[in-house]
Backbone as a printed PyTorch tensor [residue, N CA C, xyz], in Angstrom:
tensor([[[ 94.1810,  76.8400, 111.3220],
         [ 95.6020,  76.5580, 110.6810],
         [ 95.5910,  75.2310, 110.1520]],

        [[ 95.8890,  75.0480, 109.0660],
         [ 96.1550,  73.6540, 108.2970],
         [ 97.3850,  73.0840, 108.9190]],

        [[ 97.2040,  71.7580, 109.3320],
         [ 98.2810,  71.1890, 109.7300],
         [ 99.1670,  70.5850, 108.7230]],

        [[100.2240,  69.9760, 108.8970],
         [100.9180,  69.3510, 107.7090],
         [100.1380,  68.1020, 107.2850]],

        [[ 99.5600,  67.4420, 108.1020],
         [ 98.6370,  66.3120, 107.7360],
         [ 97.3960,  66.7100, 106.8290]],

        [[ 96.7810,  67.8720, 107.0860],
         [ 95.7240,  68.4120, 106.4670],
         [ 96.1790,  68.8880, 104.8530]],

        [[ 97.2710,  69.5460, 104.8860],
         [ 98.0200,  69.8920, 103.6670],
         [ 98.2390,  68.6870, 102.6040]],

        [[ 98.8170,  67.5810, 103.3370],
         [ 99.1080,  66.4580, 102.6850],
         [ 97.8880,  65.6300, 101.9850]],

        [[ 96.9300,  65.7340, 103.0720],
         [ 95.6940,  65.0380, 102.6710],
         [ 95.1750,  65.7880, 101.4510]],

        [[ 94.9180,  66.9780, 101.2360],
         [ 94.5180,  67.8150, 100.3160],
         [ 95.3390,  67.4940,  99.0690]],

        [[ 96.6590,  67.6380,  99.2230],
         [ 97.7460,  67.5290,  98.0140],
         [ 97.4600,  65.9640,  97.4300]],

        [[ 97.2610,  65.0390,  98.4470],
         [ 96.9110,  63.6020,  97.9380],
         [ 95.6010,  63.4850,  97.2610]],

        [[ 94.6930,  64.2100,  97.5970],
         [ 93.3310,  64.1080,  96.7600],
         [ 93.3730,  64.5850,  95.5990]],

        [[ 94.6460,  65.5280,  95.1500],
         [ 94.6390,  66.0580,  93.9690],
         [ 95.7360,  65.1780,  92.9500]],

        [[ 96.1740,  64.1570,  93.5100],
         [ 97.1180,  63.3310,  92.8720],
         [ 96.3870,  62.6510,  91.6320]],

        [[ 96.9930,  62.7170,  90.4200],
         [ 96.3580,  62.0960,  89.2480],
         [ 95.6840,  63.0670,  88.4940]],

        [[ 95.3550,  64.3460,  89.0780],
         [ 94.9720,  65.5000,  88.4750],
         [ 95.9980,  66.1980,  87.5510]],

        [[ 95.5570,  66.9410,  86.5860],
         [ 96.4950,  67.5810,  85.8400],
         [ 97.0930,  68.6300,  86.6370]],

        [[ 98.3930,  68.9830,  86.7580],
         [ 98.9270,  70.1040,  87.5060],
         [ 98.2570,  71.4630,  87.1800]],

        [[ 97.9010,  72.2140,  87.9800],
         [ 97.3550,  73.5770,  87.8830],
         [ 96.1640,  73.4910,  86.9980]],

        [[ 95.2200,  72.5140,  87.2510],
         [ 94.0970,  72.6210,  86.5310],
         [ 93.0840,  73.6390,  87.1250]],

        [[ 91.9280,  73.6850,  86.3380],
         [ 91.0010,  74.7020,  86.9370],
         [ 90.5830,  74.6700,  88.3220]],

        [[ 90.4480,  73.4850,  89.0500],
         [ 90.0590,  73.4190,  90.2720],
         [ 91.1450,  73.9030,  91.1570]],

        [[ 92.3930,  73.4780,  90.9220],
         [ 93.4750,  73.8210,  91.7690],
         [ 93.7820,  75.4920,  91.5940]],

        [[ 93.7380,  75.9090,  90.5580],
         [ 93.6780,  77.3150,  90.1700],
         [ 92.6600,  78.2980,  91.0020]],

        [[ 91.5450,  77.8180,  90.7890],
         [ 90.5170,  78.3280,  91.5290],
         [ 90.7070,  78.3870,  93.2200]],

        [[ 91.2770,  77.1310,  93.7950],
         [ 91.4630,  77.1590,  95.1110],
         [ 92.6270,  77.9110,  95.6150]],

        [[ 93.5760,  78.1430,  94.8730],
         [ 94.8330,  79.0690,  95.0740],
         [ 94.4610,  80.4520,  94.8980]],

        [[ 93.4390,  80.7610,  93.9750],
         [ 93.0460,  82.1500,  93.6650],
         [ 92.3300,  82.6850,  94.7630]],

        [[ 91.4220,  81.5810,  95.2610],
         [ 90.5920,  81.8850,  96.7700],
         [ 91.6500,  82.3420,  97.7920]],

        [[ 92.7110,  81.3840,  97.9940],
         [ 93.5520,  81.4480,  98.9940],
         [ 94.1750,  82.9590,  98.8520]],

        [[ 94.8200,  83.1160,  97.7220],
         [ 95.4790,  84.6010,  97.5430],
         [ 94.6970,  85.6440,  97.8370]],

        [[ 93.3190,  85.6450,  97.4720],
         [ 92.4000,  86.7060,  97.6660],
         [ 92.1420,  86.9060,  99.1690]],

        [[ 91.9660,  85.6880,  99.9010],
         [ 91.8050,  85.8360, 101.3170],
         [ 93.0070,  86.2510, 101.9230]],

        [[ 94.1540,  85.8680, 101.5750],
         [ 95.3750,  86.4820, 102.0650],
         [ 95.5130,  87.9450, 101.8600]],

        [[ 95.0760,  88.4060, 100.6870],
         [ 95.0710,  89.9320, 100.4120],
         [ 94.0200,  90.4760, 101.3970]],

        [[ 92.9320,  90.0780, 101.4110],
         [ 91.8730,  90.5540, 102.4100],
         [ 92.5070,  90.6800, 103.8380]],

        [[ 93.0210,  89.6590, 104.2420],
         [ 93.5970,  89.4730, 105.5550],
         [ 94.7870,  90.7170, 105.7720]],

        [[ 95.6080,  90.7270, 104.7890],
         [ 96.6910,  91.8260, 104.8800],
         [ 96.2180,  93.1130, 104.9280]],

        [[ 95.1550,  93.3480, 104.0680],
         [ 94.4340,  94.6470, 103.8700],
         [ 93.9110,  95.1070, 105.3340]],

        [[ 93.1460,  94.1990, 105.8130],
         [ 92.4720,  94.2940, 107.1100],
         [ 93.6010,  94.5370, 108.2080]],

        [[ 94.6070,  93.6720, 108.2020],
         [ 95.5710,  93.8270, 109.3400],
         [ 96.4360,  95.2260, 109.2150]],

        [[ 96.5430,  95.6110, 107.9180],
         [ 97.2570,  96.9390, 107.6660],
         [ 96.2930,  97.9640, 108.2980]],

        [[ 95.0200,  98.0770, 108.0800],
         [ 94.1620,  98.8600, 108.6550],
         [ 94.1280,  98.8390, 110.0420]],

        [[ 94.0350,  97.7600, 110.6460],
         [ 93.9840,  97.5980, 112.1750],
         [ 95.1300,  98.1970, 112.6900]],

        [[ 96.1590,  97.6390, 112.1140],
         [ 97.6530,  98.2220, 112.6930],
         [ 97.8260,  99.6650, 112.4460]],

        [[ 97.3380, 100.3040, 111.6190],
         [ 97.3920, 101.5390, 111.3840],
         [ 96.7160, 102.3780, 112.3680]],

        [[ 95.5110, 102.1000, 112.6410],
         [ 94.7230, 102.6880, 113.6340],
         [ 95.1110, 102.2820, 114.9860]],

        [[ 95.7330, 101.1650, 115.3520],
         [ 96.2230, 100.9370, 116.5920],
         [ 97.5650, 101.7970, 116.9450]],

        [[ 98.2270, 102.0410, 115.8490],
         [ 99.4010, 102.6400, 115.9020],
         [ 99.6360, 103.9800, 115.4740]],

        [[ 98.5540, 104.7920, 115.5070],
         [ 98.3860, 106.1460, 114.9500],
         [ 99.3030, 107.0620, 115.4410]],

        [[ 99.5710, 107.0010, 116.7350],
         [100.5840, 107.8650, 117.4240],
         [101.8560, 107.4050, 117.2500]],

        [[102.0320, 106.1660, 117.2330],
         [103.4950, 105.6750, 117.2550],
         [103.7980, 105.5140, 115.6090]],

        [[105.0830, 105.2400, 115.3580],
         [105.5090, 104.9910, 114.0890],
         [105.0710, 103.7140, 113.5060]],

        [[104.1430, 103.8010, 112.6700],
         [103.7130, 102.4110, 112.0340],
         [104.1610, 102.2540, 110.5920]],

        [[105.1930, 103.0980, 110.1560],
         [105.7410, 102.9720, 108.7780],
         [106.2390, 101.4120, 108.4970]],

        [[106.8400, 100.7640, 109.5300],
         [107.4260,  99.3950, 109.2290],
         [106.3320,  98.4670, 109.0770]],

        [[105.1970,  98.6650, 109.8780],
         [104.1060,  97.6620, 109.7360],
         [103.3560,  97.9340, 108.3450]],

        [[103.2430,  99.2030, 107.9970],
         [102.5110,  99.4610, 106.5870],
         [103.5240,  99.0780, 105.4770]],

        [[104.8350,  99.1700, 105.7730],
         [105.8740,  98.8910, 104.5550],
         [105.6240,  97.3570, 104.4790]],

        [[105.8190,  96.6690, 105.5000],
         [105.6020,  95.0440, 105.3560],
         [104.2990,  94.6440, 104.8720]],

        [[103.3110,  95.3490, 105.2560],
         [102.0800,  94.9010, 104.8940],
         [102.0840,  95.2380, 103.3300]],

        [[102.3780,  96.3260, 102.7150],
         [102.2730,  96.6800, 101.5220],
         [103.2550,  95.7010, 100.6400]],

        [[104.2690,  95.3170, 101.1060],
         [105.2210,  94.3100, 100.5370],
         [104.3900,  92.9560, 100.2370]],

        [[103.6660,  92.6380, 101.4000],
         [102.9490,  91.2500, 101.3180],
         [101.9360,  91.4990, 100.2440]],

        [[101.2580,  92.5400, 100.2440],
         [100.1120,  92.8830,  99.2070],
         [100.5760,  92.7500,  97.8760]],

        [[101.7460,  93.4140,  97.5270],
         [102.3850,  93.5590,  96.4160],
         [102.7290,  92.0370,  95.8670]],

        [[103.2380,  91.2740,  96.7080],
         [103.5990,  89.6990,  96.4620],
         [102.2590,  89.1240,  96.1690]],

        [[101.3610,  89.3110,  96.8230],
         [ 99.9880,  88.7420,  96.5340],
         [ 99.4410,  88.9320,  95.1090]],

        [[ 99.5840,  90.3680,  94.9580],
         [ 99.0880,  90.9320,  93.5660],
         [ 99.9710,  90.0720,  92.4400]],

        [[101.1310,  90.1280,  92.6230],
         [101.9210,  89.2760,  91.7620],
         [101.6590,  87.8720,  91.3580]],

        [[101.3380,  87.2460,  92.6500],
         [100.9370,  85.7490,  92.5900],
         [ 99.5430,  85.7190,  91.7120]],

        [[ 98.5210,  86.7200,  91.9060],
         [ 97.3490,  86.7880,  91.2280],
         [ 97.6310,  86.9440,  89.6480]],

        [[ 98.3960,  87.8760,  89.3350],
         [ 98.9150,  88.1080,  88.0410],
         [ 99.3490,  86.7720,  87.3420]],

        [[100.2320,  86.1380,  88.2290],
         [100.7260,  84.7350,  87.5860],
         [ 99.5160,  83.7300,  87.3160]],

        [[ 98.5780,  83.9130,  88.1630],
         [ 97.4180,  83.0150,  88.0660],
         [ 96.8090,  83.4340,  86.6470]],

        [[ 96.5400,  84.6150,  86.5480],
         [ 95.8370,  85.1970,  85.1650],
         [ 96.7000,  84.7100,  84.0130]],

        [[ 98.0100,  84.8200,  83.9660],
         [ 98.9240,  84.6310,  82.9120],
         [ 99.1900,  83.1280,  82.6890]],

        [[ 98.7010,  82.2540,  83.5450],
         [ 98.7440,  80.9650,  83.7410],
         [100.3150,  80.5160,  83.9230]],

        [[100.9470,  81.2960,  84.6820],
         [102.4650,  80.9910,  85.1030],
         [102.5110,  80.4240,  86.5750]],

        [[101.3390,  80.6550,  87.2850],
         [101.3520,  80.5090,  88.6670],
         [101.4610,  78.9590,  88.8180]],

        [[102.3140,  78.5910,  89.8070],
         [102.7810,  77.2580,  90.2290],
         [103.8720,  76.6820,  89.3510]],

        [[104.5770,  77.5340,  88.6560],
         [105.8370,  77.0890,  87.9000],
         [106.9050,  77.9120,  88.3670]],

        [[107.9360,  77.4220,  88.3830],
         [109.2700,  78.2300,  89.0160],
         [109.6730,  79.2780,  88.0220]],

        [[109.8670,  80.2990,  88.3840],
         [110.2890,  81.7010,  87.5330],
         [111.5440,  81.4530,  87.1880]],

        [[112.5420,  80.7170,  87.5820],
         [113.8460,  80.3810,  87.0730],
         [113.9610,  79.1650,  86.1900]],

        [[113.3340,  78.0240,  86.6190],
         [113.7530,  76.8220,  85.7290],
         [112.3850,  76.4080,  84.9640]],

        [[111.2140,  77.1250,  85.3040],
         [110.0470,  76.6510,  84.5600],
         [109.4110,  75.4790,  85.0670]],

        [[110.0190,  74.6870,  86.0590],
         [109.5400,  73.3520,  86.5500],
         [108.3290,  73.6480,  87.5100]],

        [[107.6120,  72.5330,  87.6990],
         [106.4130,  72.5740,  88.5780],
         [107.0440,  73.0030,  90.0490]],

        [[106.4670,  73.8490,  90.7260],
         [106.7270,  74.0710,  92.1280],
         [106.3030,  72.9680,  92.9760]],

        [[105.1760,  72.5990,  92.7050],
         [104.4040,  71.5750,  93.4360],
         [103.5130,  71.9390,  94.4530]],

        [[102.3940,  71.0430,  94.5760],
         [101.1100,  71.3510,  95.2540],
         [101.4920,  71.4580,  96.8050]],

        [[102.3820,  70.4310,  97.2220],
         [102.6560,  70.5120,  98.8050],
         [103.3440,  71.8340,  98.9100]],

        [[104.3190,  72.3760,  98.2010],
         [104.9910,  73.7630,  98.4070],
         [104.1080,  74.6400,  98.2860]],

        [[103.0960,  74.7230,  97.3690],
         [102.2810,  76.0280,  97.0720],
         [101.3030,  75.9710,  98.2680]],

        [[100.5460,  74.8170,  98.9370],
         [ 99.8030,  74.8240,  99.9630],
         [100.4820,  75.4450, 101.2840]],

        [[101.8900,  75.1400, 101.4990],
         [102.6370,  75.6320, 102.4000],
         [102.7470,  77.1810, 102.3420]],

        [[103.1140,  77.5410, 100.9270],
         [103.5920,  78.8520, 100.7220],
         [102.8510,  79.0230,  99.3860]],

        [[101.6850,  79.7470,  99.3620],
         [101.0390,  80.2250,  98.0120],
         [101.7500,  81.0720,  97.4150]],

        [[102.8580,  81.8910,  97.8770],
         [103.4920,  82.8870,  97.1590],
         [104.6690,  82.2920,  96.5560]],

        [[105.0290,  81.0920,  96.7890],
         [106.1650,  80.4720,  96.2290],
         [106.3980,  80.8090,  94.7340]],

        [[107.7890,  81.2350,  94.3480],
         [108.0880,  81.3600,  92.9930],
         [108.9920,  80.4250,  92.5080]],

        [[109.6270,  79.9140,  93.3820],
         [110.8070,  78.8650,  93.0840],
         [110.5810,  77.4210,  93.4410]],

        [[111.0140,  76.4640,  92.7580],
         [111.0080,  75.0830,  93.3250],
         [111.9420,  75.0440,  94.5880]],

        [[111.9390,  74.0620,  95.3390],
         [112.6430,  73.8590,  96.4880],
         [114.2790,  74.0010,  96.0460]],

        [[114.4440,  73.2810,  95.0800],
         [115.8840,  73.1400,  94.5780],
         [116.2290,  74.7570,  94.2170]],

        [[115.5570,  75.4460,  93.4480],
         [115.9630,  76.7280,  93.1690],
         [116.0790,  77.6210,  94.3670]],

        [[115.1360,  77.4830,  95.2780],
         [115.3030,  78.2120,  96.4410],
         [116.3240,  77.8220,  97.4420]],

        [[116.8070,  76.7360,  97.3730],
         [117.9670,  76.4200,  98.0440],
         [119.3180,  76.9340,  97.5450]],

        [[119.4670,  77.0090,  96.1450],
         [120.4040,  77.6690,  95.2480],
         [120.4890,  79.0970,  95.6160]],

        [[119.2370,  79.5660,  95.6640],
         [119.1840,  81.2700,  96.0770],
         [119.4970,  81.5870,  97.3380]],

        [[119.2160,  80.6560,  98.2590],
         [119.7480,  80.8760,  99.6650],
         [121.2020,  80.7960,  99.9020]],

        [[121.8090,  79.9290,  99.1630],
         [123.2450,  79.6620,  99.2510],
         [124.0720,  80.7250,  98.4400]],

        [[123.4320,  81.4300,  97.6000],
         [124.1960,  82.4120,  96.9560],
         [124.1040,  83.7810,  97.6900]],

        [[125.3630,  84.3740,  98.0670],
         [125.3730,  85.5080,  98.7770],
         [124.8440,  86.7800,  97.9540]],

        [[124.6230,  86.7850,  96.7520],
         [124.1850,  87.7710,  95.9640],
         [122.7880,  87.9570,  96.0340]],

        [[122.0490,  86.8520,  96.4840],
         [120.6050,  86.8190,  96.3080],
         [120.0240,  86.9730,  97.7350]],

        [[119.1510,  88.0490,  97.9460],
         [118.4160,  88.1910,  99.1020],
         [117.0710,  87.9420,  98.9700]],

        [[116.7340,  86.6440,  99.2020],
         [115.4690,  86.1170,  98.9640],
         [114.5060,  86.1860, 100.2630]],

        [[113.1970,  86.7000,  99.9840],
         [112.3410,  86.7070, 101.2090],
         [111.8440,  85.4600, 101.6280]],

        [[111.5760,  85.2020, 102.9880],
         [111.1460,  83.9970, 103.4570],
         [109.8040,  84.2090, 104.0620]],

        [[108.8020,  83.3650, 103.8450],
         [107.5990,  83.4740, 104.5030],
         [107.3920,  82.1260, 104.9450]],

        [[106.7500,  81.9580, 106.0560],
         [106.5560,  80.7560, 106.6740],
         [105.0710,  80.2820, 106.4990]],

        [[104.7700,  78.9970, 106.7460],
         [103.4090,  78.4060, 106.5750],
         [102.5010,  79.2100, 107.5770]],

        [[102.9510,  79.5710, 108.6790],
         [102.1330,  80.1520, 109.5980],
         [101.4520,  81.4180, 109.1190]],

        [[102.2260,  82.0570, 108.4120],
         [101.6310,  83.4560, 107.7790],
         [100.4900,  83.1420, 106.7230]],

        [[100.3760,  81.8660, 106.2940],
         [ 99.3890,  81.8390, 105.1750],
         [ 98.4200,  80.7340, 105.7920]],

        [[ 98.5720,  80.0150, 106.9530],
         [ 97.6710,  78.9660, 107.5060],
         [ 96.4010,  79.5320, 107.7140]],

        [[ 96.1320,  80.8590, 108.1750],
         [ 94.8740,  81.1900, 108.4080],
         [ 93.9970,  81.2450, 107.1870]],

        [[ 94.4830,  82.0080, 106.0180],
         [ 93.7000,  81.9290, 104.7960],
         [ 93.4920,  80.6310, 104.3280]],

        [[ 94.4420,  79.6460, 104.2220],
         [ 94.1260,  78.1400, 103.7640],
         [ 93.0270,  77.6280, 104.6520]],

        [[ 93.0850,  77.7770, 105.9770],
         [ 92.0640,  77.1980, 106.7720],
         [ 90.7670,  77.7870, 106.4140]],

        [[ 90.6420,  78.9750, 106.1140],
         [ 89.3780,  79.5400, 105.9460],
         [ 88.6930,  79.1690, 104.6540]],

        [[ 89.6910,  78.9670, 103.6680],
         [ 89.3830,  78.5890, 102.3050],
         [ 88.8180,  77.1190, 102.3660]],

        [[ 89.4820,  76.2540, 103.1730],
         [ 89.2720,  74.9320, 103.2290],
         [ 87.7820,  74.7940, 103.9530]],

        [[ 87.3020,  75.7090, 104.7550],
         [ 86.0700,  75.5570, 105.4860],
         [ 84.9640,  75.8860, 104.4420]],

        [[ 85.1310,  76.5500, 103.3960],
         [ 84.1220,  77.1030, 102.6090],
         [ 83.5660,  76.0130, 101.8120]]])
């Protein structure tokens, strides 16, 4: 699990670099692929463990996460990854390190959360720390 200090250290090492350069894109692509691998593995493990019981909720949540990871990988391919889908502004390395699936800047996320019309999914850094840690070790 990457600590806040480790995340900030990595982010600091990238300062002065062009935002979403090849190195950063390659790093986040690795993270996203690791997240996808973990989600697929977890879905399979959970399915086997819950064969008798109703595992639809687990599978649905896993499928949703995998779909979001695939969308993030699509954004990497079309070079929109790291930019807010509402404002077009940079999401920021610190935020992406904490949540590689982020599609909104903090400001836009706060607006969305305050709006009763929007039902925005929330992911915690804990869900992504495992994959980030493994990528850092490589």
